[in-house]
Amino acid sequence: MKQTITLFCTAMLSIGLHGQSGADMIVHHAKITTQTAAQPTASALAVKGGRIYAVGNDAEILAMKDSHTKIIDAQGRRLIPGLQDSHIHPLNERNFNHKVRWDGVPTLKRALEMLKEQAARTPEGQWVRVTGGWSPYQFAENRMPTPEELSKAVPNRPLLLHYAYNWGFLNQPARKALGVGTAKFQMPDGTKLHKDKKGNYNGVITGNTFMFIALEGLTPGPTPEEEVSSLTYVIKELNRFGITSVIECASIIGYPEGHAPLQTLIRENRLNVRFPFVDLGLDLNPDSNWVDNEIERITKLAPISPGQNLHPTMEHGHEYEGTGELIRPELHDHENFDEPAVIIPKEKIMKYAEEDLRKLIEKRIPFRMHLTYNENATPFLDALEKVNRTTPLDGMRWSIEHAETLSMENVERVRKLGGGIALDNKMFLHGDAFAKTHGREKALYTPRLRAMFDSGIPLAMTSDAFRVSSCNPWLGFSWMVTGKSVSGSTVLAQDNRLTREEALKLYTIGAAWFENQESDKGRIAPGNLADFALLDADYFTVAEDEIKNLAAVLTVVGGRVVYGVQEYRSLSPQLPDVVPSWSPIKYFGGYFGEQPDSATAR
């Protein structure tokens, strides 16, 4: 009997060992920041089935390989959890490939040269465009381009250029095409067409967010093929900086119609970032209610539930996270740091917020609310507290977005209501403008970063790209740690900054809360999704002024390499050629410094 049992056990052990397989991927010889308390550092990790299943030293992890395991030597580089941008607008960049990106361009001279070069290759019937992601304070010249410089750079093609939602320019061909100065040219209230000393339009145009959105909508749109190519290269830009997950925080063309390019990438198994989304109930009918529109969409037009994933194979690949970042246009406190704060009448906020929030809470639809100024947050929270007394949130997640001037009293009110705060890195690009308008002392504590972090409220740092800021998260890291803006001036007080370790949490563990995915993301730990990035320099040891220059050399999503350069280029997926053929992205790339040949198919 004993011999029979021994033979049985041996047979079972043999079958088990034969049926086992090694890791799908092992990364070793790394400096791993795990963000776990029990094992804060390691040198190797193993991936199986899209998740991390072991973390440790090289010897113990390499013992898990077999003949099918992909082995990656990190060559001593820093490995961090994949970065998550929980407030960004990639689907609004359906014409990304049509645009010249000034993000990170160091001189106005070079920026103007780029326009001139692009004008020469842009075909008749198309426009030259620059629509955000830059600041005049980034240029060595420390100023805006003049109308004369812009007109000289692009004389024979229509040019649309805007700086965030603050300032725009249309050259003479663009003004002619749009009928500026005639009844044909209709813009939202508050739009101002500037004139020169002789009383002629000089091309400068200012207004609010809705004006700039409407203005771009009048320019030639992309073909469906160009939309898919644009989204492909938007995602490549995100992967370039180590971003593995985003929350699409509402596109102008919403769900489901506006998600067509995304669905194409999903069908073709080419989606290289996790893509949860928030939907905006925007409608071209000025009398429609955006909350009612959203309820109609998700219950009748294209039914979907909060937390439901539409991606057939990628976890959290295309997941509905609720509505926002506005619930109706009347409550948009447009941020333009060159101008005084936009303060909405308290009575209007109370009336509309109470009406709309009650509907959302009753339907259990999570919501996110754009609130830049504390004066608008106070009545909004008054309304939410009132609604909560009779229609309880009962654990439903919601958040305030941006929150630049939110007081700590209101932060505590948000916390007690179970909400979070999604900050953004706008002050890196626009802190100098804020200081000029509101005073440097106020800028130094905008936002109250240290106090918010210490309060324990769910907190994330985001980009709000691609108009008001660049998608490059390392600009936000730099600002949080150094306190410096893009110009090099101090815009964050010494006692209002974070350590490098704390800043990393806001782009990882903190961001995961806004996706309700804390158990899946933000750490290098067994059971977590295998999303991580290998950096081109060590975030924890580089000089402070070099943090803004960091990027990934390898980015992995779900155990699959989605981006690789230098010695990891051969691991990177082959991307289709950029379309159209005259695309600025093909010739300049995205954020400044990308080699043109790496902007096209690898």
Coordinates of C-alpha atoms in Angstrom, one line a residue:
M1 CA 0.0 0.0 0.0
K2 CA 2.8 2.4 1.0
Q3 CA 4.5 1.6 -2.4
T4 CA 1.3 2.3 -4.3
I5 CA 0.8 5.7 -2.6
T6 CA 4.5 6.6 -3.3
L7 CA 4.1 5.7 -7.0
F8 CA 0.8 7.7 -7.1
C9 CA 2.4 10.8 -5.6
T10 CA 5.4 10.5 -7.9
A11 CA 3.1 10.3 -10.9
M12 CA 1.0 13.3 -9.8
L13 CA 4.1 15.3 -9.1
S14 CA 5.5 14.4 -12.5
I15 CA 2.2 15.4 -14.2
G16 CA 2.2 18.7 -12.2
L17 CA 5.7 19.6 -13.1
H18 CA 5.2 18.7 -16.7
G19 CA 2.1 20.9 -16.9
Q20 CA 3.7 23.9 -15.3
S21 CA 5.1 26.6 -17.5
G22 CA 7.5 29.4 -16.7
A23 CA 6.9 33.1 -16.6
D24 CA 5.8 34.9 -19.8
M25 CA 8.2 37.7 -19.1
I26 CA 11.0 38.3 -16.6
V27 CA 12.7 41.7 -16.1
H28 CA 15.9 41.5 -14.1
H29 CA 18.9 43.6 -13.2
A30 CA 16.6 46.5 -12.4
K31 CA 16.2 49.1 -9.6
I32 CA 12.5 48.5 -8.9
T33 CA 10.3 50.8 -6.9
T34 CA 7.4 48.6 -5.8
Q35 CA 5.4 51.1 -3.7
T36 CA 4.7 48.2 -1.2
A37 CA 5.5 48.6 2.5
A38 CA 6.7 45.0 3.0
Q39 CA 9.0 44.9 0.0
P40 CA 9.8 48.5 -1.1
T41 CA 12.6 47.5 -3.5
A42 CA 13.6 44.6 -5.7
S43 CA 15.7 43.8 -8.7
A44 CA 13.5 41.5 -10.7
L45 CA 9.8 40.7 -11.5
A46 CA 8.0 37.9 -13.3
V47 CA 4.8 38.2 -15.4
K48 CA 2.2 35.6 -16.1
G49 CA -1.1 36.1 -17.9
G50 CA -0.8 39.8 -17.9
R51 CA -0.2 40.2 -14.2
I52 CA 2.8 40.3 -11.9
Y53 CA 3.1 37.0 -10.0
A54 CA 6.5 37.3 -8.4
V55 CA 8.9 40.1 -7.3
G56 CA 12.3 39.6 -5.7
N57 CA 16.0 39.3 -6.5
D58 CA 17.5 38.2 -9.8
A59 CA 18.4 34.7 -8.7
E60 CA 14.9 33.7 -7.4
I61 CA 13.0 35.3 -10.3
L62 CA 15.3 34.0 -13.1
A63 CA 14.7 30.5 -11.7
M64 CA 11.1 30.9 -12.9
K65 CA 12.0 31.0 -16.6
D66 CA 11.5 28.3 -19.2
S67 CA 12.2 28.2 -22.9
H68 CA 9.3 30.4 -23.7
T69 CA 10.0 33.2 -21.2
K70 CA 10.9 36.6 -22.6
I71 CA 14.0 37.8 -20.6
I72 CA 14.6 41.5 -20.4
D73 CA 17.8 42.9 -18.9
A74 CA 17.1 46.3 -17.4
Q75 CA 20.8 47.1 -17.2
G76 CA 20.5 48.7 -13.8
R77 CA 17.8 51.1 -14.8
R78 CA 15.0 52.4 -12.6
L79 CA 11.7 50.5 -13.0
I80 CA 8.5 52.1 -11.7
P81 CA 4.8 51.2 -11.8
G82 CA 3.1 52.4 -15.0
L83 CA 2.0 56.0 -14.8
Q84 CA -1.7 56.8 -14.9
D85 CA -3.2 60.1 -16.1
S86 CA -6.6 60.2 -14.6
H87 CA -7.7 63.4 -16.4
I88 CA -6.8 63.8 -20.0
H89 CA -8.6 64.2 -23.4
P90 CA -7.0 62.0 -26.0
L91 CA -10.2 61.5 -28.0
N92 CA -10.3 65.2 -28.6
E93 CA -7.1 64.8 -30.6
R94 CA -8.8 63.0 -33.5
N95 CA -6.8 65.4 -35.7
F96 CA -3.5 65.1 -33.7
N97 CA -1.6 64.3 -36.9
H98 CA -2.7 67.6 -38.5
K99 CA -1.1 69.7 -35.7
V100 CA 2.3 71.2 -35.1
R101 CA 3.2 70.5 -31.4
W102 CA 5.1 73.2 -29.7
D103 CA 5.3 71.2 -26.4
G104 CA 8.8 71.6 -25.0
V105 CA 10.1 73.7 -27.9
P106 CA 12.9 75.8 -26.2
T107 CA 12.9 78.9 -28.4
L108 CA 10.3 81.0 -30.2
K109 CA 12.7 81.1 -33.1
R110 CA 12.5 77.4 -33.5
A111 CA 8.7 77.4 -33.0
L112 CA 8.3 79.9 -35.9
E113 CA 10.7 77.9 -38.1
M114 CA 8.5 74.8 -37.5
L115 CA 5.5 76.7 -38.8
K116 CA 7.3 77.9 -41.9
E117 CA 8.5 74.4 -42.7
Q118 CA 5.0 72.9 -42.1
A119 CA 3.4 75.6 -44.3
A120 CA 5.6 74.6 -47.2
R121 CA 4.4 70.9 -47.0
T122 CA 0.7 71.5 -46.1
P123 CA -1.5 71.0 -49.2
E124 CA -4.0 73.5 -50.5
G125 CA -7.3 73.2 -48.6
Q126 CA -5.6 72.2 -45.3
W127 CA -4.6 74.4 -42.4
V128 CA -1.5 74.8 -40.3
R129 CA -2.5 74.4 -36.6
V130 CA -1.0 74.7 -33.1
T131 CA -3.6 74.1 -30.5
G132 CA -2.1 74.1 -27.1
G133 CA 0.4 72.2 -24.9
W134 CA 2.8 75.2 -24.8
S135 CA 3.4 78.4 -23.0
P136 CA 5.2 81.6 -24.0
Y137 CA 7.2 81.3 -20.7
Q138 CA 8.9 78.2 -22.1
F139 CA 10.7 80.1 -24.8
A140 CA 14.1 81.6 -24.2
E141 CA 12.6 84.8 -25.6
N142 CA 10.0 84.7 -22.8
R143 CA 7.2 86.2 -24.9
M144 CA 4.3 85.4 -27.3
P145 CA 4.8 85.5 -31.0
T146 CA 3.5 88.6 -32.7
P147 CA 0.8 88.7 -35.4
E148 CA 3.5 89.9 -37.8
E149 CA 5.8 87.0 -37.0
L150 CA 3.0 84.4 -37.4
S151 CA 1.8 85.9 -40.7
K152 CA 5.3 85.9 -42.1
A153 CA 5.9 82.2 -41.1
V154 CA 2.6 81.1 -42.7
P155 CA 1.6 83.5 -45.5
N156 CA -0.2 81.2 -47.9
R157 CA -2.1 78.7 -45.9
P158 CA -4.7 79.3 -43.2
L159 CA -3.2 79.3 -39.7
L160 CA -5.0 78.6 -36.4
L161 CA -2.9 78.9 -33.3
H162 CA -3.9 79.1 -29.7
Y163 CA -2.2 79.3 -26.3
A164 CA -4.3 77.2 -23.9
Y165 CA -7.8 78.7 -23.9
N166 CA -6.3 82.2 -23.3
W167 CA -5.2 83.6 -26.6
G168 CA -5.6 82.7 -30.3
F169 CA -4.5 83.9 -33.7
L170 CA -5.9 83.6 -37.2
N171 CA -3.8 84.8 -40.1
Q172 CA -5.3 86.5 -43.1
P173 CA -6.1 83.4 -45.2
A174 CA -7.8 81.9 -42.1
R175 CA -9.8 85.1 -41.4
K176 CA -10.9 85.1 -45.1
A177 CA -11.9 81.4 -45.0
L178 CA -14.0 81.9 -41.9
G179 CA -15.5 85.3 -42.8
V180 CA -14.1 87.1 -39.8
G181 CA -15.7 90.5 -39.5
T182 CA -18.9 89.4 -41.4
A183 CA -22.2 87.9 -40.3
K184 CA -20.8 84.5 -41.4
F185 CA -18.5 84.4 -38.5
Q186 CA -20.5 83.5 -35.3
M187 CA -18.8 82.9 -32.0
P188 CA -20.0 82.5 -28.4
D189 CA -20.6 85.5 -26.2
G190 CA -17.5 87.1 -24.8
T191 CA -15.4 86.5 -28.0
K192 CA -13.2 89.4 -28.8
L193 CA -11.6 90.1 -32.2
H194 CA -8.6 92.4 -31.6
K195 CA -7.6 95.2 -34.0
D196 CA -4.4 97.1 -34.7
K197 CA -3.8 100.8 -34.3
K198 CA -5.4 101.5 -37.7
G199 CA -8.6 99.7 -36.7
N200 CA -8.0 96.6 -38.8
Y201 CA -8.4 93.1 -37.5
N202 CA -4.9 91.8 -36.6
G203 CA -5.8 88.2 -36.2
V204 CA -5.7 88.0 -32.4
I205 CA -8.8 86.5 -30.9
T206 CA -9.7 85.9 -27.2
G207 CA -12.6 84.3 -25.5
N208 CA -13.6 81.3 -23.3
T209 CA -13.1 77.6 -23.7
F210 CA -16.2 77.1 -25.8
M211 CA -15.0 79.7 -28.3
F212 CA -11.7 77.9 -28.9
I213 CA -13.5 74.6 -29.3
A214 CA -16.0 76.2 -31.8
L215 CA -13.1 77.8 -33.7
E216 CA -11.3 74.5 -34.2
G217 CA -14.5 72.9 -35.3
L218 CA -14.6 75.3 -38.3
T219 CA -11.3 73.9 -39.7
P220 CA -11.0 70.9 -42.0
G221 CA -11.6 67.7 -40.2
P222 CA -9.7 64.4 -40.4
T223 CA -10.7 61.3 -42.4
P224 CA -11.6 58.2 -40.4
E225 CA -8.2 56.7 -41.3
E226 CA -6.5 59.9 -40.1
E227 CA -8.5 59.7 -36.8
V228 CA -7.3 56.2 -36.1
S229 CA -3.7 57.1 -37.0
S230 CA -3.9 60.2 -34.8
L231 CA -5.1 58.2 -31.8
T232 CA -2.3 55.6 -32.5
Y233 CA 0.3 58.4 -32.3
V234 CA -1.4 60.1 -29.3
I235 CA -1.1 56.8 -27.4
K236 CA 2.5 56.3 -28.6
E237 CA 3.2 59.8 -27.1
L238 CA 1.7 58.6 -23.8
N239 CA 3.7 55.4 -23.8
R240 CA 6.9 57.4 -24.5
F241 CA 6.6 58.9 -21.0
G242 CA 5.7 55.7 -19.2
I243 CA 1.9 56.1 -19.2
T244 CA 0.1 52.8 -19.2
S245 CA -3.4 54.0 -18.3
V246 CA -5.6 57.1 -18.8
I247 CA -9.0 58.2 -18.0
E248 CA -10.5 60.0 -21.0
C249 CA -12.2 62.8 -19.1
A250 CA -14.8 63.5 -21.8
S251 CA -14.5 64.1 -25.5
I252 CA -16.5 66.8 -27.4
I253 CA -17.9 64.0 -29.6
G254 CA -19.0 61.6 -26.9
Y255 CA -19.8 58.0 -26.4
P256 CA -20.6 56.0 -28.5
E257 CA -20.0 57.9 -31.8
G258 CA -16.8 59.6 -30.7
H259 CA -15.2 56.3 -29.7
A260 CA -15.1 54.9 -33.2
P261 CA -11.3 55.4 -33.6
L262 CA -10.8 53.7 -30.3
Q263 CA -13.0 50.8 -31.2
T264 CA -11.0 50.3 -34.4
L265 CA -7.8 49.9 -32.3
I266 CA -9.6 47.5 -30.0
R267 CA -10.8 45.3 -32.9
E268 CA -7.3 45.2 -34.5
N269 CA -5.7 44.5 -31.1
R270 CA -3.6 47.7 -31.3
L271 CA -4.8 49.6 -28.2
N272 CA -1.5 50.1 -26.3
V273 CA -2.9 51.9 -23.2
R274 CA -5.8 51.1 -20.8
F275 CA -8.6 53.5 -21.7
P276 CA -11.3 54.0 -19.0
F277 CA -13.5 56.9 -19.9
V278 CA -15.8 59.6 -18.5
D279 CA -18.5 60.8 -20.9
L280 CA -19.9 64.4 -21.3
G281 CA -23.5 64.7 -22.1
L282 CA -22.8 67.6 -24.5
D283 CA -25.4 68.2 -27.2
L284 CA -25.6 70.7 -30.0
N285 CA -29.1 71.6 -28.9
P286 CA -28.5 74.6 -26.5
D287 CA -31.8 73.8 -24.7
S288 CA -30.9 70.2 -23.8
N289 CA -29.9 69.1 -20.4
W290 CA -26.5 67.4 -20.4
V291 CA -27.3 65.1 -17.5
D292 CA -30.5 63.9 -19.1
N293 CA -28.5 63.4 -22.4
E294 CA -26.0 61.2 -20.5
I295 CA -28.7 59.1 -18.9
E296 CA -30.4 58.6 -22.3
R297 CA -27.1 57.5 -23.8
I298 CA -26.1 55.0 -21.3
T299 CA -29.5 53.5 -20.7
K300 CA -31.1 53.5 -24.2
L301 CA -28.7 54.6 -27.0
A302 CA -25.7 52.4 -26.1
P303 CA -26.4 50.8 -22.7
I304 CA -23.5 50.6 -20.4
S305 CA -23.1 50.5 -16.6
P306 CA -20.4 52.2 -14.4
G307 CA -17.4 50.0 -14.2
Q308 CA -18.4 48.0 -17.3
N309 CA -15.5 47.1 -19.6
L310 CA -16.2 47.1 -23.4
H311 CA -12.8 45.7 -24.3
P312 CA -13.0 42.0 -25.0
T313 CA -9.5 41.1 -23.8
M314 CA -7.8 43.9 -21.9
E315 CA -8.8 44.4 -18.3
H316 CA -10.0 48.0 -17.7
G317 CA -9.3 48.5 -21.4
H318 CA -12.4 50.6 -22.3
E319 CA -14.4 51.0 -19.1
Y320 CA -17.2 53.5 -18.3
E321 CA -16.4 55.6 -15.2
G322 CA -19.3 58.0 -15.2
T323 CA -20.0 61.5 -16.4
G324 CA -18.2 64.9 -16.3
E325 CA -16.1 66.9 -16.2
L326 CA -19.1 69.3 -16.5
I327 CA -22.7 68.6 -15.8
R328 CA -24.0 71.7 -17.7
P329 CA -22.3 74.6 -19.5
E330 CA -23.6 77.3 -17.2
L331 CA -21.4 75.9 -14.4
H332 CA -18.1 76.0 -16.3
D333 CA -15.7 78.2 -14.4
H334 CA -13.3 78.8 -17.3
E335 CA -9.7 79.0 -16.2
N336 CA -7.6 81.6 -17.9
F337 CA -4.8 82.7 -15.6
D338 CA -4.2 85.8 -17.7
E339 CA -7.6 87.1 -16.5
P340 CA -9.4 87.4 -13.2
A341 CA -11.2 84.4 -11.8
V342 CA -14.6 83.5 -13.4
I343 CA -17.0 83.5 -10.5
I344 CA -20.5 82.0 -11.2
P345 CA -23.4 83.4 -9.2
K346 CA -24.0 81.3 -6.1
E347 CA -27.7 81.0 -6.7
K348 CA -27.1 79.6 -10.2
I349 CA -24.7 77.0 -8.9
M350 CA -27.0 75.9 -6.1
K351 CA -30.1 75.6 -8.4
Y352 CA -28.5 73.7 -11.2
A353 CA -26.1 71.5 -9.1
E354 CA -28.9 70.4 -6.8
E355 CA -31.1 69.5 -9.7
D356 CA -28.4 67.6 -11.7
L357 CA -26.6 65.9 -8.8
R358 CA -29.8 64.4 -7.5
K359 CA -30.5 62.7 -10.9
L360 CA -26.9 61.3 -11.0
I361 CA -26.9 60.0 -7.5
E362 CA -30.3 58.3 -7.9
K363 CA -29.0 56.5 -11.1
R364 CA -25.6 55.7 -9.3
I365 CA -23.7 57.4 -12.1
P366 CA -20.3 58.7 -10.8
F367 CA -19.5 62.3 -11.6
R368 CA -16.5 64.6 -11.9
M369 CA -16.9 68.4 -11.7
H370 CA -14.6 71.0 -13.1
L371 CA -14.0 73.6 -10.3
T372 CA -11.0 75.8 -10.6
Y373 CA -11.9 78.5 -8.1
N374 CA -12.8 78.1 -4.5
E375 CA -15.6 80.7 -4.8
N376 CA -17.5 78.3 -7.1
A377 CA -16.6 75.1 -5.1
T378 CA -18.3 76.4 -2.0
P379 CA -21.8 76.7 -3.3
F380 CA -21.4 73.5 -5.3
L381 CA -20.5 71.7 -2.1
D382 CA -23.4 73.4 -0.3
A383 CA -25.7 71.9 -3.0
L384 CA -24.1 68.4 -2.8
E385 CA -24.4 68.3 1.0
K386 CA -28.0 69.3 0.7
V387 CA -28.7 66.6 -1.8
N388 CA -26.8 64.0 0.2
R389 CA -29.1 64.4 3.2
T390 CA -32.0 63.1 1.2
T391 CA -30.4 61.2 -1.6
P392 CA -27.2 59.8 -0.1
L393 CA -24.1 59.2 -2.1
D394 CA -23.7 56.0 -0.1
G395 CA -20.1 55.3 -1.1
M396 CA -20.5 56.4 -4.8
R397 CA -17.2 57.9 -6.0
W398 CA -17.1 61.4 -7.3
S399 CA -14.4 64.1 -7.6
I400 CA -13.5 67.7 -8.1
E401 CA -11.2 68.4 -11.0
H402 CA -8.4 71.0 -11.1
A403 CA -9.2 72.6 -7.7
E404 CA -6.3 75.1 -8.0
T405 CA -7.6 77.5 -5.4
L406 CA -9.7 75.1 -3.3
S407 CA -9.5 75.9 0.4
M408 CA -8.6 73.3 3.0
E409 CA -12.0 73.8 4.6
N410 CA -13.5 72.7 1.3
V411 CA -11.0 69.9 0.9
E412 CA -12.3 68.5 4.2
R413 CA -15.9 68.8 3.0
V414 CA -15.0 66.8 -0.1
R415 CA -13.3 64.2 2.0
K416 CA -16.3 63.8 4.3
L417 CA -18.6 63.3 1.3
G418 CA -16.4 60.5 0.0
G419 CA -14.9 62.4 -2.9
G420 CA -11.5 62.8 -4.4
I421 CA -9.5 65.7 -6.0
A422 CA -7.8 65.4 -9.3
L423 CA -5.2 68.1 -9.5
D424 CA -3.4 69.0 -12.7
N425 CA 0.0 70.3 -13.6
K426 CA -1.2 73.6 -15.3
M427 CA 0.8 75.7 -12.9
F428 CA 4.0 74.3 -14.5
L429 CA 3.1 76.0 -17.8
H430 CA 0.9 78.8 -16.5
G431 CA 2.1 79.6 -13.0
D432 CA 3.9 82.7 -14.2
A433 CA 0.7 84.0 -15.7
F434 CA -1.2 83.2 -12.5
A435 CA 1.4 85.0 -10.4
K436 CA 1.1 88.2 -12.6
T437 CA -2.7 88.1 -12.3
H438 CA -3.3 87.0 -8.8
G439 CA 0.0 87.7 -7.1
R440 CA 3.1 85.6 -6.4
E441 CA 2.2 84.9 -2.8
K442 CA -1.1 83.3 -3.8
A443 CA 0.7 81.4 -6.6
L444 CA 3.1 79.8 -4.1
Y445 CA 0.1 78.0 -2.5
T446 CA -1.9 77.2 -5.6
P447 CA -2.9 74.5 -5.1
R448 CA -2.4 73.7 -1.5
L449 CA -0.4 70.6 -2.5
R450 CA 1.3 69.7 0.7
A451 CA -1.8 70.1 2.9
M452 CA -4.0 68.2 0.5
F453 CA -1.5 65.3 0.4
D454 CA -1.2 65.3 4.2
S455 CA -5.0 65.3 4.6
G456 CA -5.4 61.8 3.3
I457 CA -8.0 62.7 0.7
P458 CA -7.9 60.6 -2.5
L459 CA -5.6 62.7 -4.6
A460 CA -4.1 62.4 -8.1
M461 CA -2.0 64.6 -10.3
T462 CA -3.0 64.8 -14.0
S463 CA -2.2 66.7 -17.2
D464 CA -5.6 67.8 -18.6
A465 CA -3.8 67.5 -21.9
F466 CA -3.6 68.3 -24.8
R467 CA -4.9 72.0 -25.0
V468 CA -4.1 73.6 -21.7
S469 CA -1.0 71.5 -21.0
S470 CA 1.3 68.9 -22.4
C471 CA 0.7 65.2 -21.8
N472 CA 4.2 64.8 -20.5
P473 CA 3.8 63.8 -16.8
W474 CA 7.4 64.6 -15.9
L475 CA 6.6 68.3 -16.1
G476 CA 4.2 67.7 -13.2
F477 CA 6.8 65.7 -11.3
S478 CA 9.3 68.5 -11.8
W479 CA 6.9 71.2 -10.6
M480 CA 5.8 69.2 -7.5
V481 CA 9.3 68.5 -6.4
T482 CA 11.2 71.6 -7.4
G483 CA 8.5 74.2 -7.2
K484 CA 9.6 75.7 -10.5
S485 CA 7.5 76.7 -13.5
V486 CA 8.6 76.2 -17.1
S487 CA 10.4 79.5 -17.0
G488 CA 12.5 78.4 -14.0
S489 CA 10.8 80.8 -11.6
T490 CA 9.5 79.6 -8.3
V491 CA 5.8 79.2 -8.2
L492 CA 5.4 76.6 -5.4
A493 CA 6.6 77.4 -1.9
Q494 CA 9.2 75.2 -0.2
D495 CA 6.7 74.0 2.4
N496 CA 4.1 73.3 -0.4
R497 CA 6.1 70.7 -2.3
L498 CA 6.3 66.9 -2.3
T499 CA 9.2 64.5 -2.1
R500 CA 9.9 62.4 -5.2
E501 CA 8.3 59.4 -3.5
E502 CA 5.2 61.3 -2.7
A503 CA 4.9 62.8 -6.2
L504 CA 5.1 59.3 -7.7
K505 CA 2.1 58.1 -5.6
L506 CA -0.1 60.8 -7.2
Y507 CA 0.5 59.4 -10.7
T508 CA 0.1 55.8 -9.6
I509 CA -1.6 54.7 -6.4
G510 CA -3.5 58.0 -6.1
A511 CA -4.7 57.9 -9.7
A512 CA -5.9 54.3 -9.3
W513 CA -8.6 55.5 -6.9
F514 CA -10.3 57.5 -9.6
E515 CA -10.7 54.3 -11.6
N516 CA -11.8 52.3 -8.6
Q517 CA -8.8 50.1 -9.3
E518 CA -6.5 50.4 -6.3
S519 CA -6.1 46.6 -6.0
D520 CA -5.0 46.3 -9.6
K521 CA -2.8 49.3 -10.3
G522 CA -0.1 51.5 -8.9
R523 CA 2.3 48.9 -7.4
I524 CA 4.8 46.4 -8.5
A525 CA 3.4 43.5 -6.5
P526 CA 2.1 40.0 -7.1
G527 CA -1.5 40.2 -8.3
N528 CA -1.2 43.7 -9.8
L529 CA -1.5 44.2 -13.5
A530 CA 1.8 44.0 -15.3
D531 CA 2.0 47.7 -16.2
F532 CA 5.4 49.3 -15.7
A533 CA 8.0 51.5 -17.2
L534 CA 11.8 51.4 -17.4
L535 CA 13.2 55.0 -17.3
D536 CA 16.1 56.5 -19.3
A537 CA 17.5 57.9 -16.1
D538 CA 17.0 57.3 -12.4
Y539 CA 14.1 59.5 -11.2
F540 CA 15.3 59.2 -7.6
T541 CA 18.9 60.3 -8.2
V542 CA 18.9 62.7 -11.1
A543 CA 19.4 66.4 -10.4
E544 CA 16.1 68.1 -9.7
D545 CA 16.3 70.2 -12.8
E546 CA 16.6 67.0 -14.9
I547 CA 13.3 65.5 -13.7
K548 CA 11.3 67.3 -16.4
N549 CA 13.5 65.6 -19.1
L550 CA 12.8 62.0 -18.1
A551 CA 11.1 59.5 -20.4
A552 CA 10.7 55.8 -20.7
V553 CA 13.0 53.5 -22.7
L554 CA 10.5 50.6 -22.2
T555 CA 6.8 50.6 -21.4
V556 CA 4.8 47.5 -20.7
V557 CA 1.0 47.1 -20.5
G558 CA -0.4 43.9 -19.3
G559 CA 2.9 42.1 -19.8
R560 CA 3.1 43.3 -23.4
V561 CA 5.8 45.7 -24.6
V562 CA 4.0 48.7 -26.1
Y563 CA 7.0 51.1 -26.4
G564 CA 10.7 50.6 -26.7
V565 CA 13.7 52.7 -27.7
Q566 CA 17.5 52.4 -27.6
E567 CA 18.4 48.8 -26.8
Y568 CA 14.7 47.9 -26.4
R569 CA 13.6 49.2 -29.8
S570 CA 13.4 45.7 -31.3
L571 CA 10.8 44.8 -28.7
S572 CA 8.5 47.7 -29.6
P573 CA 5.5 47.0 -31.8
Q574 CA 5.6 48.1 -35.4
L575 CA 3.3 51.1 -35.9
P576 CA 1.6 51.9 -39.2
D577 CA 3.0 54.9 -41.1
V578 CA 1.6 58.3 -40.0
V579 CA -1.2 59.6 -42.1
P580 CA -1.6 62.0 -43.8
S581 CA 1.8 62.0 -45.5
W582 CA 2.2 65.7 -44.8
S583 CA 1.6 65.3 -41.1
P584 CA 3.7 67.5 -38.8
I585 CA 3.9 64.5 -36.4
K586 CA 5.7 62.6 -39.2
Y587 CA 8.4 65.3 -39.5
F588 CA 8.6 66.8 -36.0
G589 CA 7.2 64.1 -33.7
G590 CA 5.2 65.1 -30.6
Y591 CA 6.9 66.5 -27.5
F592 CA 10.1 68.3 -28.5
G593 CA 13.2 66.1 -28.7
E594 CA 11.7 63.1 -30.4
Q595 CA 13.7 62.1 -33.5
P596 CA 11.7 62.5 -36.7
D597 CA 12.6 58.9 -37.8
S598 CA 11.1 57.6 -34.5
A599 CA 7.9 59.5 -35.2
T600 CA 7.2 57.3 -38.2
A601 CA 6.9 53.6 -38.3
R602 CA 9.6 51.7 -36.5

